[in-house]
Each structure stands twice: as C-alpha cells, then as structure tokens.
Short mmCIF file of C-alpha atoms and ligand atoms in Angstrom, two decimals:
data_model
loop_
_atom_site.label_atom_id
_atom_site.label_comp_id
_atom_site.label_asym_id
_atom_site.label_seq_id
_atom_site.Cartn_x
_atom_site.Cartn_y
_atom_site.Cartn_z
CA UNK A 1 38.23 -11.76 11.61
CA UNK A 2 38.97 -11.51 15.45
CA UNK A 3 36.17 -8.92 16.06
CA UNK A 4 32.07 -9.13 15.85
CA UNK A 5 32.65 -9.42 12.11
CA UNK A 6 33.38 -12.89 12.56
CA UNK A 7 29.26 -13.10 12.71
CA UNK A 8 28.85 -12.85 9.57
CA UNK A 9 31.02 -15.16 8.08
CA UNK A 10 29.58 -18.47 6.45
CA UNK A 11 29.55 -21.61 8.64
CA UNK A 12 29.66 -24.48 6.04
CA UNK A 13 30.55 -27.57 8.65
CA UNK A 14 27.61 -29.89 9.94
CA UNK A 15 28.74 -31.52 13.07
CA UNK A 16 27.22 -33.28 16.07
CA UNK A 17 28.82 -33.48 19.10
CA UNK A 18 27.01 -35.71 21.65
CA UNK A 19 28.69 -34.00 24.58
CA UNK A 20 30.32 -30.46 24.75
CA UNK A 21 32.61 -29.44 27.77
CA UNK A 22 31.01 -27.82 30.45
CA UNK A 23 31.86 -25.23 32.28
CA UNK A 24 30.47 -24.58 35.72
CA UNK A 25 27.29 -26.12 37.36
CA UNK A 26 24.19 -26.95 35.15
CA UNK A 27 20.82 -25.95 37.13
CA UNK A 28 20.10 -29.64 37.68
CA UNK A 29 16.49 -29.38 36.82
CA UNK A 30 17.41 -27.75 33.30
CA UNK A 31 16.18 -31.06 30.72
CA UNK A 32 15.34 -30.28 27.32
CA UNK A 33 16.38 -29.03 23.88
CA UNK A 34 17.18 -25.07 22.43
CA UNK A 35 16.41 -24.96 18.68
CA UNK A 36 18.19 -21.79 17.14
CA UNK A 37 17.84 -20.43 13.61
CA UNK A 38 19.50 -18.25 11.68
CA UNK A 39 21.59 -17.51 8.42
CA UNK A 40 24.91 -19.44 8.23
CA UNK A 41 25.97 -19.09 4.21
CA UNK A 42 26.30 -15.46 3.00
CA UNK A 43 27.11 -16.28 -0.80
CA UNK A 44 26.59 -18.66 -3.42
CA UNK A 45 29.30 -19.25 -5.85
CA UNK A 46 30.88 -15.75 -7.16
CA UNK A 47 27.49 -13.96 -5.85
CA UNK A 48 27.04 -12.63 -2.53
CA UNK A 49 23.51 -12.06 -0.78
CA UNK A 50 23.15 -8.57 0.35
CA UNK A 51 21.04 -8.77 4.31
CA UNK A 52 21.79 -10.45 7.48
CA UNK A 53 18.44 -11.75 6.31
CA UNK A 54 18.95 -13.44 3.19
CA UNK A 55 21.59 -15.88 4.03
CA UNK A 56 20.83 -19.65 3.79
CA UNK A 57 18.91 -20.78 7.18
CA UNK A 58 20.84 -23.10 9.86
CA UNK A 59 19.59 -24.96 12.36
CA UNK A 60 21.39 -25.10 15.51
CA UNK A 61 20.13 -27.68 18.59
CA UNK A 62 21.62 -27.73 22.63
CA UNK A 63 19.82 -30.81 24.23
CA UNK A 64 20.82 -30.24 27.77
CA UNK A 65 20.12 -33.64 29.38
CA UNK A 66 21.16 -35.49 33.21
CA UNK A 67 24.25 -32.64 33.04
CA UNK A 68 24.98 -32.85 29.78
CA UNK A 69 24.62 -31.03 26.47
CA UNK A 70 25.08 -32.24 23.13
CA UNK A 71 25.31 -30.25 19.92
CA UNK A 72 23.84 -30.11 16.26
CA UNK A 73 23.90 -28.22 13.30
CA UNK A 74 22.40 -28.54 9.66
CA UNK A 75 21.57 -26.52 7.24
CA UNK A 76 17.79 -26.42 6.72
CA UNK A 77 17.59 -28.14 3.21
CA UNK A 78 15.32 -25.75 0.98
CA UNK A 79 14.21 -25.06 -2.62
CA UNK A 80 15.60 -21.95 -2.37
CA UNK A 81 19.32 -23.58 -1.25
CA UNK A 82 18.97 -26.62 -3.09
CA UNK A 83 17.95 -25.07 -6.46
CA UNK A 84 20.98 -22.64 -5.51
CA UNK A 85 23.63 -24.94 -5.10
CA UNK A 86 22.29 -26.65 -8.11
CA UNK A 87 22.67 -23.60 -10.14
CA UNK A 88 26.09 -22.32 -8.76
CA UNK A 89 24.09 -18.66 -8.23
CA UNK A 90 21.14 -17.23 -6.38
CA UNK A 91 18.07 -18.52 -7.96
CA UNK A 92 15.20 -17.38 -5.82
CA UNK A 93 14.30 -13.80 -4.35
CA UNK A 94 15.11 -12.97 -0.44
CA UNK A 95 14.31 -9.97 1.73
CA UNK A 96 16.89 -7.71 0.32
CA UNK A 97 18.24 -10.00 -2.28
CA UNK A 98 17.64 -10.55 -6.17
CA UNK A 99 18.77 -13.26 -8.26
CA UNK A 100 20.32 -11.72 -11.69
CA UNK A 101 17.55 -11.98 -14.54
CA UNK A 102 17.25 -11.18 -17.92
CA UNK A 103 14.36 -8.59 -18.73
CA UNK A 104 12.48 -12.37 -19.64
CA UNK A 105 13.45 -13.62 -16.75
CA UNK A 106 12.09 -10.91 -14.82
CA UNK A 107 8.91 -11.03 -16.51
CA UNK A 108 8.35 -14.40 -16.18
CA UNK A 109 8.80 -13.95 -12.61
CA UNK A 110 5.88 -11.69 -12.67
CA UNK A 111 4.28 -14.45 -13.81
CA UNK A 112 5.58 -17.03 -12.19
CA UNK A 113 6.77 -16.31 -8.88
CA UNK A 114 9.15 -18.51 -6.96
CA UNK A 115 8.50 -17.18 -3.02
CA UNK A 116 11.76 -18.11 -0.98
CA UNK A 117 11.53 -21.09 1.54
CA UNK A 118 14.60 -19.87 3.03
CA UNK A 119 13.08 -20.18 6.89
CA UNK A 120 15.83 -18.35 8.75
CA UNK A 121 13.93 -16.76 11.14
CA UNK A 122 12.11 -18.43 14.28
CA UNK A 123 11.00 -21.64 15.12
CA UNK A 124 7.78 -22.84 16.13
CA UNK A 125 5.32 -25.64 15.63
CA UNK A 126 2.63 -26.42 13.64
CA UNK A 127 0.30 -29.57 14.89
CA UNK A 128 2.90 -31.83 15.70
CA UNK A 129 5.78 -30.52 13.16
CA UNK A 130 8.72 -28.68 14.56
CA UNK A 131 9.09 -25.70 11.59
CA UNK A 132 11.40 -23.13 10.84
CA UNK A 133 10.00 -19.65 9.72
CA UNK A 134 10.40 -16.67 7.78
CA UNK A 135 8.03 -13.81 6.19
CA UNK A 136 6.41 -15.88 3.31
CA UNK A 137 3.55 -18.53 4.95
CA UNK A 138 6.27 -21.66 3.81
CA UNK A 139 6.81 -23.37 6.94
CA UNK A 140 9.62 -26.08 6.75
CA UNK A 141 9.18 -29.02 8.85
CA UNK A 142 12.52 -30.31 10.72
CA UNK A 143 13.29 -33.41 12.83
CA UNK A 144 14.27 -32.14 16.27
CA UNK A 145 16.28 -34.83 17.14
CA UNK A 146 18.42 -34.99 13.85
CA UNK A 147 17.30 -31.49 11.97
CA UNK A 148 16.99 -33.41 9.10
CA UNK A 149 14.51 -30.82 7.20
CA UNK A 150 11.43 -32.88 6.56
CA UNK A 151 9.63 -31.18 3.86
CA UNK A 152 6.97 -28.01 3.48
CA UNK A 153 4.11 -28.00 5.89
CA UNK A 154 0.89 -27.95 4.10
CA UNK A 155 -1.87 -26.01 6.33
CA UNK A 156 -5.24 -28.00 5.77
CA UNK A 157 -7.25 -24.57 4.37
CA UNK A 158 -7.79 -22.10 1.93
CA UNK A 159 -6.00 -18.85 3.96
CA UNK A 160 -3.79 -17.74 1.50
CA UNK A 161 -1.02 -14.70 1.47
CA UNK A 162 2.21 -14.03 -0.46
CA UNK A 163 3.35 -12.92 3.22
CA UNK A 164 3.41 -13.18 6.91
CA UNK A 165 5.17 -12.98 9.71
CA UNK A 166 8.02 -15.30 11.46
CA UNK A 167 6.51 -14.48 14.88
CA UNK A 168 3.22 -16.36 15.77
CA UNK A 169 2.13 -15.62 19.10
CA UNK A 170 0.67 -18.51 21.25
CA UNK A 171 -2.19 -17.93 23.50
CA UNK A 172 -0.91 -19.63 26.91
CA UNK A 173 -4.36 -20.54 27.88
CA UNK A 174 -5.41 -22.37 24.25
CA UNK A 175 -2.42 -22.93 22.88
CA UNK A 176 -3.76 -21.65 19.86
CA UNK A 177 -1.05 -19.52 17.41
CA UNK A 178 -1.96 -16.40 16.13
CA UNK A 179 -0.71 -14.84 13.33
CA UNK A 180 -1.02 -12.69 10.13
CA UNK A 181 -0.86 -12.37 6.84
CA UNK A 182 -0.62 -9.65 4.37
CA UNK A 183 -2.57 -9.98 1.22
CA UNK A 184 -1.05 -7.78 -2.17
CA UNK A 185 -3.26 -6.42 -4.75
CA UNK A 186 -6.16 -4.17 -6.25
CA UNK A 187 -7.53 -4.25 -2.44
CA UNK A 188 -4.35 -4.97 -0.20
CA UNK A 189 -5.41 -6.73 2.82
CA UNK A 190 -4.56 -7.90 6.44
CA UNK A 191 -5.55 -10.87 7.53
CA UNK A 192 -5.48 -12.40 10.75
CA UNK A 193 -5.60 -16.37 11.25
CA UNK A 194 -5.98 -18.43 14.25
CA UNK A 195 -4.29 -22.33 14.24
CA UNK A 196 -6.15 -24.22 17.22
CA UNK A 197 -3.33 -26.62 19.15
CA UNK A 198 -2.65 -30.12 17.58
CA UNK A 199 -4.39 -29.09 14.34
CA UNK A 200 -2.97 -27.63 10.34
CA UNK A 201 -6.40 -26.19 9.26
CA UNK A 202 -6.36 -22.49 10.44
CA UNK A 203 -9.38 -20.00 10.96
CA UNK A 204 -9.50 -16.56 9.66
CA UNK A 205 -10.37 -13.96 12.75
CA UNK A 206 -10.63 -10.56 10.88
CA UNK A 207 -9.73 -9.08 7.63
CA UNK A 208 -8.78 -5.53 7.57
CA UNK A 209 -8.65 -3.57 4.47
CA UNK A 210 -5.11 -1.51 4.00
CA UNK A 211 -4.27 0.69 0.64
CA UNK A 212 -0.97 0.56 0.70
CA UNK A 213 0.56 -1.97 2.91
CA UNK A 214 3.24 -1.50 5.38
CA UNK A 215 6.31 -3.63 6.50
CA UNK A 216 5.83 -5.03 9.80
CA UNK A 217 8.23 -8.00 11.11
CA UNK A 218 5.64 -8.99 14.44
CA UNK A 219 2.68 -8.10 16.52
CA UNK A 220 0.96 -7.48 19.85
CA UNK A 221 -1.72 -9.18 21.09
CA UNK A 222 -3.38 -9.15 24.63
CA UNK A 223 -6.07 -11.58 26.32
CA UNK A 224 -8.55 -10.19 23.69
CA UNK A 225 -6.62 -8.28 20.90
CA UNK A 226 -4.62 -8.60 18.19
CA UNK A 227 -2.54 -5.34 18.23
CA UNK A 228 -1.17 -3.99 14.52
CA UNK A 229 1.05 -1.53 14.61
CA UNK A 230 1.58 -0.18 11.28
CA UNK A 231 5.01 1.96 10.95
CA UNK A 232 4.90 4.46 8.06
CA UNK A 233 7.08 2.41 5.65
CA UNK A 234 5.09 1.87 2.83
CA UNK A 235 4.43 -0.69 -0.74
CA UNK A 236 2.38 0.38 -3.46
CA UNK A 237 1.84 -3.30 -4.66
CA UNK A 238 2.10 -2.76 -7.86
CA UNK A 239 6.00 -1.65 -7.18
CA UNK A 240 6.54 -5.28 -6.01
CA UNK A 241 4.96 -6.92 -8.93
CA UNK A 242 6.60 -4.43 -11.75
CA UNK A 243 9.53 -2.79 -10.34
CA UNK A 244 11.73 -5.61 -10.35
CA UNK A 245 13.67 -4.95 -6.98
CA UNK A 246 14.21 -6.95 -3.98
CA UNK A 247 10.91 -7.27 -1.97
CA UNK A 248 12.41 -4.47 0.98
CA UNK A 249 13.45 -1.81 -1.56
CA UNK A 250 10.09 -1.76 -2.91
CA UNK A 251 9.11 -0.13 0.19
CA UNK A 252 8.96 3.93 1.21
CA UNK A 253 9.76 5.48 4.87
CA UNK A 254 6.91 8.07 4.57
CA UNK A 255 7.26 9.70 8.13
CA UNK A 256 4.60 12.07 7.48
CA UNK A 257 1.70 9.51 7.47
CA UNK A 258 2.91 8.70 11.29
CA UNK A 259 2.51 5.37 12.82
CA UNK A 260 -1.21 3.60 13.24
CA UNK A 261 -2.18 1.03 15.60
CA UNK A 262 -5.32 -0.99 14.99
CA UNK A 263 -7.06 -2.96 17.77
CA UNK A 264 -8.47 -6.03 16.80
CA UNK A 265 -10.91 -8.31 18.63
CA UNK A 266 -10.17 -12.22 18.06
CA UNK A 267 -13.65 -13.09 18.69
CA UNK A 268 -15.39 -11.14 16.44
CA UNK A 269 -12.96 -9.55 13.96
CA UNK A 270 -14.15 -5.83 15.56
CA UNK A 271 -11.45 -3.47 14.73
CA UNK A 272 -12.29 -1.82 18.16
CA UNK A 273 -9.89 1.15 17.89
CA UNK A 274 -7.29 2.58 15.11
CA UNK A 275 -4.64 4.67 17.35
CA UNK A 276 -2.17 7.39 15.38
CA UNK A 277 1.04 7.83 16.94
CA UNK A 278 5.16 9.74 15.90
CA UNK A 279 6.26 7.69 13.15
CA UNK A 280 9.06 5.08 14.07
CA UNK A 281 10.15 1.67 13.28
CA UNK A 282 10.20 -1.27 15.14
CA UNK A 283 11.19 -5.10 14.12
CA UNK A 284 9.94 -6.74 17.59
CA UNK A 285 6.74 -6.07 19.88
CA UNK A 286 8.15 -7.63 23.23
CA UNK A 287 4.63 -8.00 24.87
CA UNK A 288 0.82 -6.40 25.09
CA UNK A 289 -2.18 -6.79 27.70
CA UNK A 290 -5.00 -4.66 28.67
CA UNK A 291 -4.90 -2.15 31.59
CA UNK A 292 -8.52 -0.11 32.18
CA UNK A 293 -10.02 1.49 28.94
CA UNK A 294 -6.12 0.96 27.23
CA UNK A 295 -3.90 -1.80 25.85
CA UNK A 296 -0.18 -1.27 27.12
CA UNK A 297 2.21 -2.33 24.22
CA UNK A 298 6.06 -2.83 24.81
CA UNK A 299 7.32 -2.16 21.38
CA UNK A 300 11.85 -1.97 20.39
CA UNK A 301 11.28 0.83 18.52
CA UNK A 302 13.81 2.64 16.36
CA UNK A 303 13.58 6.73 15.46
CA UNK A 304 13.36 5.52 11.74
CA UNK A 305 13.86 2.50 8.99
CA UNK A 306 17.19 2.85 8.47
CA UNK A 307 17.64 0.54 10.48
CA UNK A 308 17.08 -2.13 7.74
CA UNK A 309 20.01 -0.95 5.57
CA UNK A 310 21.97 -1.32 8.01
CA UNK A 311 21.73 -4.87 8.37
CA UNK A 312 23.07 -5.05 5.01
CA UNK A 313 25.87 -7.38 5.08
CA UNK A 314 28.19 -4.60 3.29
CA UNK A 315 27.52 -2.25 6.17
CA UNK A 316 27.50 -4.87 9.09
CA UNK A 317 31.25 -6.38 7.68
CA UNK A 318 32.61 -2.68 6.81
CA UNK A 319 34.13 -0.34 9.45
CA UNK A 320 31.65 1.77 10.47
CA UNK A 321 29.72 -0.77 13.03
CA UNK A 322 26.04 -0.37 13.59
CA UNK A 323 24.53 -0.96 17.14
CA UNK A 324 21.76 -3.10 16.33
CA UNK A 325 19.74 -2.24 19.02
CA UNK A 326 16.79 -0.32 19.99
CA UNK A 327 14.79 1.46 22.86
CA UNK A 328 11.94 -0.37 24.87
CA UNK A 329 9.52 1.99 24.37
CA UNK A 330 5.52 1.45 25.81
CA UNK A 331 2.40 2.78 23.98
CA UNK A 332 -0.83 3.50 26.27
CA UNK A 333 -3.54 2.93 23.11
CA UNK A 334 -6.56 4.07 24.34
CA UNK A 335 -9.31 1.63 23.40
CA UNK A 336 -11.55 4.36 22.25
CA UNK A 337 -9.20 5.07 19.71
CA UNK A 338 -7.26 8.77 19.36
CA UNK A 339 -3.47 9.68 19.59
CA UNK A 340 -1.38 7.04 21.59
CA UNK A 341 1.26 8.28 23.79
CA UNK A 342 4.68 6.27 24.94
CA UNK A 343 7.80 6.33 26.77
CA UNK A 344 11.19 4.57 26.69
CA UNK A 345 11.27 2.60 30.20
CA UNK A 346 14.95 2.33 30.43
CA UNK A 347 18.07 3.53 29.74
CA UNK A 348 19.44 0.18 28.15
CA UNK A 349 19.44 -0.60 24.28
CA UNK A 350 17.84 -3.87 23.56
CA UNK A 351 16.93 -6.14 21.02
CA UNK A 352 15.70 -9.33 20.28
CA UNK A 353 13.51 -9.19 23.04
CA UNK A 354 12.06 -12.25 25.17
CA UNK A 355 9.43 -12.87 28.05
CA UNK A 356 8.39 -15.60 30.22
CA UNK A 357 6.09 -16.74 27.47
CA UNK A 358 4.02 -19.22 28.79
CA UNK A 359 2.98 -16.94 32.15
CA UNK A 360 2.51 -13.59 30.82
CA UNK A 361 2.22 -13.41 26.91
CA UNK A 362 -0.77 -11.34 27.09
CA UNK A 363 -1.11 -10.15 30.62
CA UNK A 364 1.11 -7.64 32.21
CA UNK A 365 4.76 -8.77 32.25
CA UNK A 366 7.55 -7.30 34.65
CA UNK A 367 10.82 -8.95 33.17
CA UNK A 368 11.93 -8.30 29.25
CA UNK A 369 15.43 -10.11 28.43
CA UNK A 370 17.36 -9.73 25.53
CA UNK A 371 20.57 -8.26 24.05
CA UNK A 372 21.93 -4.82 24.36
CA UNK A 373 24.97 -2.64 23.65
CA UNK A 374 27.10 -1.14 26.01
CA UNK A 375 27.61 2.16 23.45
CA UNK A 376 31.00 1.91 22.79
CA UNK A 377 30.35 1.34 18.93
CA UNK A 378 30.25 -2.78 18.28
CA UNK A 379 27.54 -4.68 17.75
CA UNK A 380 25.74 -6.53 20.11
CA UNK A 381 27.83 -6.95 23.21
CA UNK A 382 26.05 -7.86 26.15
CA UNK A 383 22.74 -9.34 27.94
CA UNK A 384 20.07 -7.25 29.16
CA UNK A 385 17.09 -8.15 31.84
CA UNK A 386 14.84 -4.99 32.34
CA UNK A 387 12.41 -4.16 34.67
CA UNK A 388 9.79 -2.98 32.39
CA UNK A 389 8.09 -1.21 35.53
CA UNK A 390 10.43 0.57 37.07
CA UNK A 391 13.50 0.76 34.11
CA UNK A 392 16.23 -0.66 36.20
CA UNK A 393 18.52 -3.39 34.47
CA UNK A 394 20.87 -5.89 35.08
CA UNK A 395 23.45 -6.84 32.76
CA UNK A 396 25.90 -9.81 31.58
CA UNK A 397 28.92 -9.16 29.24
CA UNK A 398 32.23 -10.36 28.74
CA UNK A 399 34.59 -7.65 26.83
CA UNK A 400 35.26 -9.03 23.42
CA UNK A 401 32.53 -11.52 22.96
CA UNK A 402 29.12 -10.96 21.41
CA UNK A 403 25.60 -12.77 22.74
CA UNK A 404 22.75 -13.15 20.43
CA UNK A 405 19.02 -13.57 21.72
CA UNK A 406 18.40 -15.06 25.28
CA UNK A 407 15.99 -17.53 25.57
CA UNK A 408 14.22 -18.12 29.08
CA UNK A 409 13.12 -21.25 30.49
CA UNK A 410 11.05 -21.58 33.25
CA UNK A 411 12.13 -23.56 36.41
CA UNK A 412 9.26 -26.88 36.18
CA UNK A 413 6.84 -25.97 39.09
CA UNK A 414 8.92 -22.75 39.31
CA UNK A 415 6.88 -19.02 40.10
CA UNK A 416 7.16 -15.73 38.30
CA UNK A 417 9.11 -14.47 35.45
CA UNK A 418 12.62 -14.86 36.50
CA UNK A 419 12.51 -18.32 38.19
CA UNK A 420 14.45 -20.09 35.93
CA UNK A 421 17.19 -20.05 33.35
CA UNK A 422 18.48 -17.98 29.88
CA UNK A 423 20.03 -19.25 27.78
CA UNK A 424 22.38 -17.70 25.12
CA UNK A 425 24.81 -18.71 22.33
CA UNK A 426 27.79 -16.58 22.51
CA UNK A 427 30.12 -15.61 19.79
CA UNK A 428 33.82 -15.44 21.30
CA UNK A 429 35.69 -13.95 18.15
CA UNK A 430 38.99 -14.41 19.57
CA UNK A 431 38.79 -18.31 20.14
CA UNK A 432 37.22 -18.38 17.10
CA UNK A 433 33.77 -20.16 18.54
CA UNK A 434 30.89 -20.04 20.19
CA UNK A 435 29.51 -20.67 23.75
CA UNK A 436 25.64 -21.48 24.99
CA UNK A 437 25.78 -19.46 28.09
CA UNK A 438 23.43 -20.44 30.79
CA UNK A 439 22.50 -17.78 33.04
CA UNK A 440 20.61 -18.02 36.41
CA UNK A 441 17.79 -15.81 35.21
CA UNK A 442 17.05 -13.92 39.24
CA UNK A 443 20.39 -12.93 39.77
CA UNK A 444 20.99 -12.68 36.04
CA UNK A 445 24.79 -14.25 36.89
CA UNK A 446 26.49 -17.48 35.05
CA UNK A 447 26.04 -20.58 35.84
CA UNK A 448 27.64 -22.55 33.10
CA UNK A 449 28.79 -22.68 29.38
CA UNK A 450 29.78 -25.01 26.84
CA UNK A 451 32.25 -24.05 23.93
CA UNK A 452 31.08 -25.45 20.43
CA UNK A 453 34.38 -26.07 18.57
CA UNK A 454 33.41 -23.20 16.08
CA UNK A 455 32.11 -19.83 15.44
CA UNK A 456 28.10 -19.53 14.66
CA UNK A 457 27.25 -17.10 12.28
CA UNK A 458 24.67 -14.46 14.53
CA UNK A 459 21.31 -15.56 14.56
CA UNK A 460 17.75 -14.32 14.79
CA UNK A 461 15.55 -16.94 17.08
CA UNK A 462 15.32 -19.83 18.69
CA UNK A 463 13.05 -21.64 21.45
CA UNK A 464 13.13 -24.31 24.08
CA UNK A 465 11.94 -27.35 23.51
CA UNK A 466 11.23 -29.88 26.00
CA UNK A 467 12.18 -33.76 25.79
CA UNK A 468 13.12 -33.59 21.66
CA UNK A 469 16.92 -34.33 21.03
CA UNK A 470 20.28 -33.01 19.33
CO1 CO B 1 12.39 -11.32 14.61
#
C-alpha cells in the first residue's frame, strides 16, 4: 500500500537502532526521550479487530541525545495480547471489538468480566512508573529505557471504575493528575480523582450522579475546575452488561438531549454550574481556564458521532477516505450556568491537539499544534499551529506523506508557547517508513528528521520525556 493506507497495516518487527540518520541540524539544546503509543497489530490469527482503537498497543521511543537519536519499538506485553497469541483468536473485549462467544461464554462474561489491558492510547506516569493508557483504569507500567512492559500498576486505594479516560491532566503548579472515572450501574456515576505527584494512592474530588452515562474520550479543567462536557451519545448500562456488543455500539447519538457541560470545583466537589449547549462530538478538549464570570473551553469538536465509525478499520483501509479531523471550536460557559455559546477560531481542520503543557494547561493559551488536512480527501496530511486568538495558522506538509500528533517541547529556560521544538513521526508511504520530524516550533519550519527503516502503523499519543532512554 503506497498511500495513507499503509497506516494501518500491522508492524510485527521489534528493533532498536542506537543511532538513526539525521537529516539537517538538531536544535542543540533538544536532550531527552519521545514515548509514542499506539496500535501496531490489526488481527490475530484468521480474526481481524474492527477500530483504529482496538489494535494491540506499541510502544515507540526517540531518545534524542548530544546530536543523536536512537530508536525503539516493542509491543506493550498485555493480558489481553498475551492471552491472544496464546489462543490464536481475540480473547478479550476492545472499544469496538468482540471476541466470538458462545451464548455461555457470553454469559459468563457477564459474570466474569475480563476488562482489556490493551493501553494503546497515551502515556503518562504514575509515582515513579512510566505507563501506557487506555479507557479502562489498567495502567501498564513500561521501562523507558528498554520498553520492556513491567507489569499492571496497582493504585494504593479503594477508587474503583470499570472506566476512565487515557487523558489525565496535570496541574503545572502541583503536579498532581487529574482524572475521571465513570462508574456503571443502578446509579451511574462520575467520579473525579486527584493523584498527588510521587504518590499511587489517589483522592476522590467530587462524585456526580449521571442516569445514563455518556462517552467522553477527555476533559477540561482550568486553575479551579474540572470541566465535563457531556456529548449526547448515550449507554443505558444495562445494554453493556446484557446486550452482548462491543462496549461503543452499546452507545446512542441522541442529538435531541444536546450537549451539557458541568463545572466542577476541585476543592470542594461543588458542581458550580451545568451549561446546555448544540449537540456535537468531540474526542479531545485542547485546553480550559477562567476568563471573568466564564470558563473558555477549546474543544475539536465534530457536527456528530459518526465520527467513531469511521475509524473503523474497514472504512479507514476502503476507498472512500475519511478526514479525521475536526474544527477548534471555543465554548464561553458562563459560571452561573445557562446556554453556552461557541465559535470555530480557524479555518484549519485539526486533530490530536497539543499545548505548551507545562506553561499554560489551565490558564489562557495562545498556540494549539496538531495535525490537519489540507481537504483534498486523505487522511491526515499535514501539521497545523493555530493562533487560538486571532485564527491564523501556519502549516507543514510534504505531498504524499502523512504526520501523526506533534508533540512540543519547550526550549530549557526558554519563554512562551512556541519557544521550542515539535516533534512528529511521519509516515512516508512511498519509502515505505517513517520519519520523526523536528520542527522549529516559532517559525513552524524543519529543522531535522530521521528515517526509521520502516513504516509505523498511525498512532494516538505520545510525550516527552526528559533524561530516560531508547
Ligand atoms: Co486521545
């Protein structure tokens, strides 16, 4: 496959390469290590998984060191792969994807269920573990110099949730993560958990009771709020204990019952306002802080769900591309509560969406990176940097190669949100590998890149770590 298609296409070789070719000039203070995740084998024997989602997580490390970079890969050793390649099928549930059961089988897994462990997703870190995420609360603990997976991480309390979310936020002041769970039964719940820095024992903030629950992939959160923005796609729990379908399929786009944001106060669990606002559908909040009696939210927001179908792996690989990308769209929520109203800031599609983390999650932010799509009917094709105040973009692309979520890093000492560097793994179809792409992030032009001899399945996240190795 010479095309984008070549994406989604299992990567089944482990290699490490202490140093890649380099292209170009390396920023010379760049020092440290980008830790990517994503899905990198789409099928297990004669069975195929059905979402970009489901397919068997892959770690992928850059350590950029004294000019250099090296490369890693591994798969991230799980239950849910190991007890699959074991089997010679799928043997635990995913996102969009069922193993084949007998009607016992099914109802023992009523009974018995096996959550996936398949962390695909982000990155983070939990105490001192380096952990890869997805939706259910298992985080897997990896070596960052070897990503040799290490084993579960066991949190040192009782919070307890069937699911969560693959994007903690970390409070730049604290360095406490935030995060949330959703709770399935009789009385469906939210939860909302704090993790102080160096510590596994986390501290519930605020419960909020919900009737029917509703698919959301991340959050907002300001200075003093948690932000939940509730799109109208909807789970009647008792549909994803009985019905026997993948976990997504269990839930209903119900446009009518709009989309509702609810304020929450970390330090006393006050939900301060509940906002209504036009239904849509968003994966990724890109950043929230307070402005006068309002939070501002920057939200990638999509018209509707459909979104989620097509990231199906049929629909990605068939001929009728999808773009993949969204609008940046910012809600005013008025902190007495009441109808919110929004915008789209720019003109550019975007996903995967990044900000100088460490100076502005929380605060207002200028600068939103990720990837876009030029419109021309392929998937993800180019680099984005938008001016979230004033709409105006600058752009990287090369025709015929496809870049997956840029990462900033900060210049050490460095000021404001685009001092520094992003970097980006490329997929160059046609040479049949990727690139990390290094981009001066002020001038949002190339300064280096260094071809990995082969392709890398597209991925979801990653983040930069400094000082661990690859
Ligand atoms: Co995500």
């Amino acid at each position: 496959m010479s095309d984008y298609r070549r994406g989604f296409e299992t990567l089944d070789r482990e290699i490490h390469e202490p140093r890649l070719p380099i292209e170009g000039d390396l920023p010379d203070w760049l020092s440290g290590t980008l830790i990517r995740n994503g899905p990198a084998q789409f099928e297990v024997g004669d069975q195929d998984y059905n979402h970009w989602f489901d397919g068997h997580a892959m770690l992928h490390a850059f350590r950029i060191e004294d000019g250099t970079v090296g490369y890693r890969n591994r798969f991230l050793e799980t239950n849910s792969r190991q007890e699959a390649l074991a089997e010679g099928e799928i043997v635990r549930s995913e996102f969009a994807t069922d193993p084949c059961r007998s009607l016992f089988g099914r109802v023992m897994s009523v009974f018995n269920p096996k959550p996936t462990d398949n962390a695909s997703i982000n990155v983070a870190q939990i105490d001192d573990a380096h952990v890869a995420l997805t939706e259910t609360p298992i985080p897997v603990a990896f070596d960052p110099e070897t990503l040799e997976t290490a084993g579960v991480v066991e949190y040192e309390d009782d919070v307890d949730a069937p699911m969560s979310t693959a994007h903690p936020l970390v409070e730049p002041d604290t360095g406490r993560t935030i995060t949330y769970l959703t709770e399935f039964g009789r009385q469906s719940k939210y939860h909302i958990a704090g993790l102080p820095a160096g510590s596994r024992s986390r501290t519930l903030l605020a419960t909020l009771d919900v009737d029917r629950p509703r698919y959301m992939h991340s959050f907002g959160m300001t200075e003093q709020y948690v932000v939940l923005t509730e799109w109208p796609i909807v789970v009647d729990p008792l549909d994803l204990l009985l019905r026997g379908e993948p976990f997504i399929e269990n839930f209903e786009w119900e446009p009518g019952l709009g989309t509702r944001v609810r304020i929450l106060r970390k330090e006393d669990g006050e939900e301060v306002a509940t906002c209504t606002a036009e239904a849509a559908f968003a994966f990724h909040h890109v950043n929230a802080f307070e402005r006068g009696d309002a939070v501002v939210c920057d939200v990638v927001t999509y018209p509707d769900a459909s979104i989620i179908d097509a990231l199906s792996l049929d629909r990605l690989r068939s001929d009728e591309p999808t773009p993949g990308t969204g609008r940046l769209r910012r809600y005013r929520l008025p902190l007495d509560g009441g109808s919110a109203s929004s915008t789209v800031r720019s003109d550019e599609r975007l996903e995967l969406p990044r900000i100088h983390d460490a100076a502005v999650r929380g605060r207002p932010h200028q600068f939103v990176y990720g990837v876009g799509e030029r419109g021309d009917g392929t998937f993800t094709d180019q680099l984005v940097k938008i001016d979230a105040t004033t709409g105006d973009a600058q752009v990287w692309r090369e025709a015929g190669t496809y870049p997956g979520e840029p990462v900033f890093v900060p210049r050490p000492g460095g000021a404001g949100e685009e001092d520094g560097a992003v970097l980006s793994v490329v997929l160059d179809p046609a040479a049949d590998r990727s690139f990390l792409l290094v981009l001066d992030a002020a001038s949002f032009e190339e300064r280096a890149r260094a071809p990995v001899p082969h392709a890398i399945p597209f991925g979801f996240h990653g983040q930069f770590v400094d000082g661990a190795g690859a």
